[in-house]
Amino acid sequence: MLLQDKVAIVSGASRGIGRQTALTLAWHGASLVISGTKVDLLNEVAGKVNEMGRKCMVSVGDVTNFETATKVVSQAIKEYGHIDILINNAGMNMRTSTLDMDIEDWKKVMDVNLNGNIYFCKAVLPYMIKQNYGKIVNVSSTTAKSGHKNAIPAYGASKAGIDYLTKHLAIEMAEYNIYVNGVSPGPVETDMIKQWSDEYYQTVVSKIPLKKLGKPQNVADVILFLASFMSDFITGETININGGTYMN
């Protein structure tokens, strides 16, 4: 029970990494507020959390609206009285080259991935400062460090912004005993790979030193580590989880 009596918010919790993270945090004792836009999928996750004997509130909303973040945080405080952990997982990608990209697509990806991240941080930090404790984990991507022409340029740019924001907040919030870290997944088996052809799948796997894709659980386990007391001397770091495709 690494998170016994802890309260966690997980954005983008309806599927993939966010879903598995929510289930993993609950398994280790956390009560949850999960956020996303797909109410049926969120309710399914909440049901599984309840089956574990944990509490889970569902909050539906678009992370591009600051009001969504404030609503989620208010719900958590009203129900549980405190917030210990924030997992900023909500994100999106598109498969468009720079020349073919519509400017509105650039704005949308940046808004979801980067602005949504800071909105949730802004909403939760006053409560964490007041209690002199908090753990924030931001979900980035290997694309922020290595570049990838198979994604819209806004994707890598937004994730690089998250990497910087992680460092900035870690420095700024250290005096309040608030830890801010990130994870940087590489190729992971989520719904996104359903868009891949068999040929592209094999090409991706061949470039991974471990010769396999990651699982959402692989990422959730590292998030659990960063959300727990086990990482109490780590802040401002973004940990690579990519089978060796990017090392530093």
CSV table of C-alpha atoms in Angstrom, one decimal:
chain,number,residue,atom,x,y,z
A,1,MET,CA,0.0,0.0,0.0
A,2,LEU,CA,2.4,2.7,-1.2
A,3,LEU,CA,-0.4,5.3,-1.4
A,4,GLN,CA,-2.6,4.5,1.6
A,5,ASP,CA,-4.8,7.5,2.5
A,6,LYS,CA,-3.5,9.5,-0.5
A,7,VAL,CA,-5.8,11.3,-2.9
A,8,ALA,CA,-4.8,11.5,-6.6
A,9,ILE,CA,-6.2,13.3,-9.6
A,10,VAL,CA,-5.5,11.6,-13.0
A,11,SER,CA,-6.4,13.5,-16.2
A,12,GLY,CA,-7.0,11.6,-19.5
A,13,ALA,CA,-7.9,8.6,-17.4
A,14,SER,CA,-10.4,6.9,-19.8
A,15,ARG,CA,-7.9,4.7,-21.7
A,16,GLY,CA,-4.3,3.8,-22.3
A,17,ILE,CA,-1.6,5.0,-19.9
A,18,GLY,CA,-4.1,7.2,-17.9
A,19,ARG,CA,-6.5,4.3,-17.4
A,20,GLN,CA,-3.8,2.0,-16.2
A,21,THR,CA,-2.2,4.6,-14.0
A,22,ALA,CA,-5.6,5.2,-12.3
A,23,LEU,CA,-6.0,1.5,-11.6
A,24,THR,CA,-2.4,1.2,-10.4
A,25,LEU,CA,-2.7,4.1,-8.0
A,26,ALA,CA,-6.0,2.7,-6.6
A,27,TRP,CA,-4.5,-0.8,-6.2
A,28,HIS,CA,-1.8,0.8,-4.0
A,29,GLY,CA,-4.4,2.6,-1.8
A,30,ALA,CA,-5.2,5.9,-3.4
A,31,SER,CA,-8.6,7.5,-3.6
A,32,LEU,CA,-9.2,9.1,-7.0
A,33,VAL,CA,-10.7,11.8,-9.1
A,34,ILE,CA,-10.4,10.8,-12.8
A,35,SER,CA,-11.0,13.3,-15.6
A,36,GLY,CA,-11.6,13.0,-19.3
A,37,THR,CA,-14.1,13.5,-22.1
A,38,LYS,CA,-15.5,10.0,-22.5
A,39,VAL,CA,-18.0,9.5,-19.6
A,40,ASP,CA,-18.7,5.8,-20.4
A,41,LEU,CA,-15.0,4.9,-20.3
A,42,LEU,CA,-14.4,6.9,-17.2
A,43,ASN,CA,-17.3,5.2,-15.5
A,44,GLU,CA,-15.9,1.8,-16.5
A,45,VAL,CA,-12.6,2.7,-14.8
A,46,ALA,CA,-14.4,4.0,-11.7
A,47,GLY,CA,-16.3,0.7,-11.5
A,48,LYS,CA,-13.0,-1.2,-11.4
A,49,VAL,CA,-11.6,1.1,-8.8
A,50,ASN,CA,-14.7,0.6,-6.7
A,51,GLU,CA,-14.3,-3.2,-7.0
A,52,MET,CA,-10.9,-2.8,-5.3
A,53,GLY,CA,-12.7,-1.1,-2.3
A,54,ARG,CA,-11.4,2.4,-3.2
A,55,LYS,CA,-13.2,5.6,-3.8
A,56,CYS,CA,-13.3,7.1,-7.3
A,57,MET,CA,-15.1,10.2,-8.6
A,58,VAL,CA,-15.6,10.9,-12.3
A,59,SER,CA,-15.3,14.4,-13.7
A,60,VAL,CA,-16.1,15.0,-17.3
A,61,GLY,CA,-14.5,18.0,-19.0
A,62,ASP,CA,-12.1,19.4,-21.7
A,63,VAL,CA,-8.6,20.1,-20.3
A,64,THR,CA,-8.3,23.1,-22.7
A,65,ASN,CA,-10.7,24.9,-20.4
A,66,PHE,CA,-9.2,26.2,-17.1
A,67,GLU,CA,-12.6,25.7,-15.5
A,68,THR,CA,-12.3,21.9,-16.0
A,69,ALA,CA,-9.2,21.9,-13.8
A,70,THR,CA,-10.8,24.1,-11.1
A,71,LYS,CA,-13.9,21.9,-11.1
A,72,VAL,CA,-11.9,18.7,-10.7
A,73,VAL,CA,-9.8,20.1,-7.9
A,74,SER,CA,-12.9,21.5,-6.2
A,75,GLN,CA,-14.6,18.1,-6.4
A,76,ALA,CA,-11.5,16.4,-4.8
A,77,ILE,CA,-11.3,18.9,-2.0
A,78,LYS,CA,-15.1,18.7,-1.3
A,79,GLU,CA,-15.0,14.9,-1.2
A,80,TYR,CA,-11.7,14.1,0.4
A,81,GLY,CA,-10.5,17.3,2.0
A,82,HIS,CA,-7.0,17.2,0.4
A,83,ILE,CA,-5.0,16.4,-2.7
A,84,ASP,CA,-1.7,14.6,-2.6
A,85,ILE,CA,-1.0,13.6,-6.2
A,86,LEU,CA,-1.6,15.1,-9.6
A,87,ILE,CA,-1.0,13.0,-12.8
A,88,ASN,CA,-1.1,15.2,-15.9
A,89,ASN,CA,-1.7,12.6,-18.5
A,90,ALA,CA,-4.3,14.1,-20.9
A,91,GLY,CA,-2.8,14.5,-24.4
A,92,MET,CA,-3.4,14.1,-28.1
A,93,ASN,CA,-1.5,13.7,-31.4
A,94,MET,CA,-2.1,14.1,-35.1
A,95,ARG,CA,-0.3,12.7,-38.1
A,96,THR,CA,0.3,15.8,-40.2
A,97,SER,CA,3.5,17.3,-41.8
A,98,THR,CA,4.4,20.9,-41.2
A,99,LEU,CA,3.4,22.0,-44.6
A,100,ASP,CA,0.1,20.1,-44.5
A,101,MET,CA,-0.8,21.1,-41.0
A,102,ASP,CA,-3.7,23.5,-40.4
A,103,ILE,CA,-2.8,26.2,-37.9
A,104,GLU,CA,-5.9,25.3,-35.9
A,105,ASP,CA,-4.5,21.8,-35.5
A,106,TRP,CA,-1.3,23.3,-34.1
A,107,LYS,CA,-3.3,25.3,-31.6
A,108,LYS,CA,-5.4,22.4,-30.6
A,109,VAL,CA,-2.5,20.0,-29.8
A,110,MET,CA,-0.6,22.7,-27.9
A,111,ASP,CA,-3.8,23.6,-26.0
A,112,VAL,CA,-4.5,20.0,-24.9
A,113,ASN,CA,-1.0,18.9,-24.2
A,114,LEU,CA,0.7,21.9,-22.7
A,115,ASN,CA,-2.0,24.4,-21.7
A,116,GLY,CA,-4.1,21.6,-20.1
A,117,ASN,CA,-1.0,20.6,-18.1
A,118,ILE,CA,-0.4,24.1,-16.6
A,119,TYR,CA,-4.1,24.6,-16.0
A,120,PHE,CA,-4.2,21.6,-13.7
A,121,CYS,CA,-1.0,22.6,-12.0
A,122,LYS,CA,-2.3,26.1,-11.4
A,123,ALA,CA,-5.5,24.7,-9.9
A,124,VAL,CA,-3.9,22.2,-7.5
A,125,LEU,CA,-0.8,24.0,-6.3
A,126,PRO,CA,-2.5,26.4,-3.8
A,127,TYR,CA,-3.8,23.3,-1.9
A,128,MET,CA,-0.5,21.5,-2.1
A,129,ILE,CA,1.3,24.6,-0.8
A,130,LYS,CA,-1.1,25.0,2.1
A,131,GLN,CA,-0.6,21.4,3.2
A,132,ASN,CA,3.2,21.6,2.5
A,133,TYR,CA,3.2,18.5,0.4
A,134,GLY,CA,2.5,17.2,-3.1
A,135,LYS,CA,3.6,15.0,-5.9
A,136,ILE,CA,3.0,16.0,-9.6
A,137,VAL,CA,3.9,13.7,-12.5
A,138,ASN,CA,3.7,15.1,-16.0
A,139,VAL,CA,3.4,12.7,-19.0
A,140,SER,CA,5.8,13.7,-21.8
A,141,SER,CA,7.2,11.8,-24.7
A,142,THR,CA,10.5,10.6,-26.2
A,143,THR,CA,9.5,12.7,-29.2
A,144,ALA,CA,10.3,15.8,-27.2
A,145,LYS,CA,14.0,14.8,-27.1
A,146,SER,CA,14.6,12.9,-30.3
A,147,GLY,CA,12.2,14.4,-32.9
A,148,HIS,CA,9.8,12.3,-35.1
A,149,LYS,CA,8.5,13.2,-38.5
A,150,ASN,CA,5.5,10.8,-38.1
A,151,ALA,CA,3.8,13.2,-35.6
A,152,ILE,CA,2.5,16.7,-36.1
A,153,PRO,CA,5.3,19.2,-35.0
A,154,ALA,CA,3.0,20.6,-32.3
A,155,TYR,CA,3.2,17.2,-30.5
A,156,GLY,CA,6.9,17.2,-29.9
A,157,ALA,CA,6.9,21.0,-29.2
A,158,SER,CA,4.2,20.6,-26.6
A,159,LYS,CA,5.9,17.7,-24.9
A,160,ALA,CA,9.2,19.6,-24.9
A,161,GLY,CA,7.3,22.4,-23.2
A,162,ILE,CA,6.1,19.9,-20.6
A,163,ASP,CA,9.7,18.9,-19.9
A,164,TYR,CA,10.7,22.5,-19.2
A,165,LEU,CA,7.6,23.2,-17.1
A,166,THR,CA,8.5,20.1,-15.0
A,167,LYS,CA,11.9,21.6,-14.2
A,168,HIS,CA,10.6,25.1,-13.6
A,169,LEU,CA,7.9,24.0,-11.2
A,170,ALA,CA,10.3,21.6,-9.4
A,171,ILE,CA,12.6,24.5,-8.6
A,172,GLU,CA,9.8,26.9,-7.7
A,173,MET,CA,7.8,24.5,-5.5
A,174,ALA,CA,10.7,22.7,-3.7
A,175,GLU,CA,10.4,25.0,-0.7
A,176,TYR,CA,6.9,23.7,-0.2
A,177,ASN,CA,7.9,20.1,-0.2
A,178,ILE,CA,6.2,19.6,-3.6
A,179,TYR,CA,7.9,17.2,-6.0
A,180,VAL,CA,7.5,17.7,-9.7
A,181,ASN,CA,8.7,15.0,-12.1
A,182,GLY,CA,7.8,13.5,-15.5
A,183,VAL,CA,7.8,10.3,-17.5
A,184,SER,CA,8.8,10.1,-21.1
A,185,PRO,CA,7.3,7.1,-22.8
A,186,GLY,CA,8.4,5.7,-26.1
A,187,PRO,CA,6.4,3.3,-28.2
A,188,VAL,CA,3.6,1.9,-26.0
A,189,GLU,CA,0.7,-0.4,-26.9
A,190,THR,CA,-2.3,1.9,-26.7
A,191,ASP,CA,-5.2,2.6,-29.0
A,192,MET,CA,-2.9,4.8,-31.0
A,193,ILE,CA,-1.1,1.8,-32.6
A,194,LYS,CA,-4.3,0.6,-34.2
A,195,GLN,CA,-3.5,3.3,-36.8
A,196,TRP,CA,-0.3,1.5,-37.7
A,197,SER,CA,0.2,-0.9,-40.6
A,198,ASP,CA,1.9,-4.3,-39.9
A,199,GLU,CA,5.0,-3.0,-41.8
A,200,TYR,CA,5.2,0.2,-39.7
A,201,TYR,CA,4.7,-1.8,-36.5
A,202,GLN,CA,7.7,-4.1,-37.4
A,203,THR,CA,9.8,-1.0,-38.4
A,204,VAL,CA,9.1,0.6,-35.0
A,205,VAL,CA,9.9,-2.6,-33.0
A,206,SER,CA,13.1,-3.2,-35.0
A,207,LYS,CA,14.5,0.2,-33.8
A,208,ILE,CA,13.9,-0.6,-30.1
A,209,PRO,CA,16.9,-2.2,-28.4
A,210,LEU,CA,14.6,-4.4,-26.3
A,211,LYS,CA,12.7,-5.4,-29.5
A,212,LYS,CA,9.3,-4.9,-28.1
A,213,LEU,CA,6.7,-2.2,-27.4
A,214,GLY,CA,6.0,-1.0,-23.9
A,215,LYS,CA,2.8,-1.7,-22.1
A,216,PRO,CA,0.7,0.9,-20.3
A,217,GLN,CA,1.6,-0.9,-17.0
A,218,ASN,CA,5.3,-0.2,-17.6
A,219,VAL,CA,4.6,3.5,-17.6
A,220,ALA,CA,2.1,3.3,-14.7
A,221,ASP,CA,4.7,1.6,-12.5
A,222,VAL,CA,7.1,4.4,-13.0
A,223,ILE,CA,4.4,7.0,-12.3
A,224,LEU,CA,3.6,5.0,-9.1
A,225,PHE,CA,7.2,5.3,-8.1
A,226,LEU,CA,7.3,9.0,-8.6
A,227,ALA,CA,3.9,9.5,-6.8
A,228,SER,CA,5.1,7.6,-3.7
A,229,PHE,CA,7.6,8.2,-0.9
A,230,MET,CA,10.1,6.1,-2.8
A,231,SER,CA,11.0,9.1,-4.9
A,232,ASP,CA,11.4,11.6,-2.0
A,233,PHE,CA,14.8,12.7,-3.2
A,234,ILE,CA,13.9,13.2,-6.8
A,235,THR,CA,12.5,16.3,-8.4
A,236,GLY,CA,12.7,18.0,-11.8
A,237,GLU,CA,13.5,14.8,-13.6
A,238,THR,CA,11.8,13.2,-16.6
A,239,ILE,CA,12.4,9.5,-16.7
A,240,ASN,CA,12.7,7.7,-20.1
A,241,ILE,CA,10.5,4.6,-20.5
A,242,ASN,CA,11.2,3.5,-24.0
A,243,GLY,CA,13.0,0.2,-24.2
A,244,GLY,CA,16.3,2.0,-24.9
A,245,THR,CA,15.2,4.0,-28.0
A,246,TYR,CA,16.5,7.2,-26.3
A,247,MET,CA,19.1,7.2,-23.5
A,248,ASN,CA,20.6,10.0,-21.5
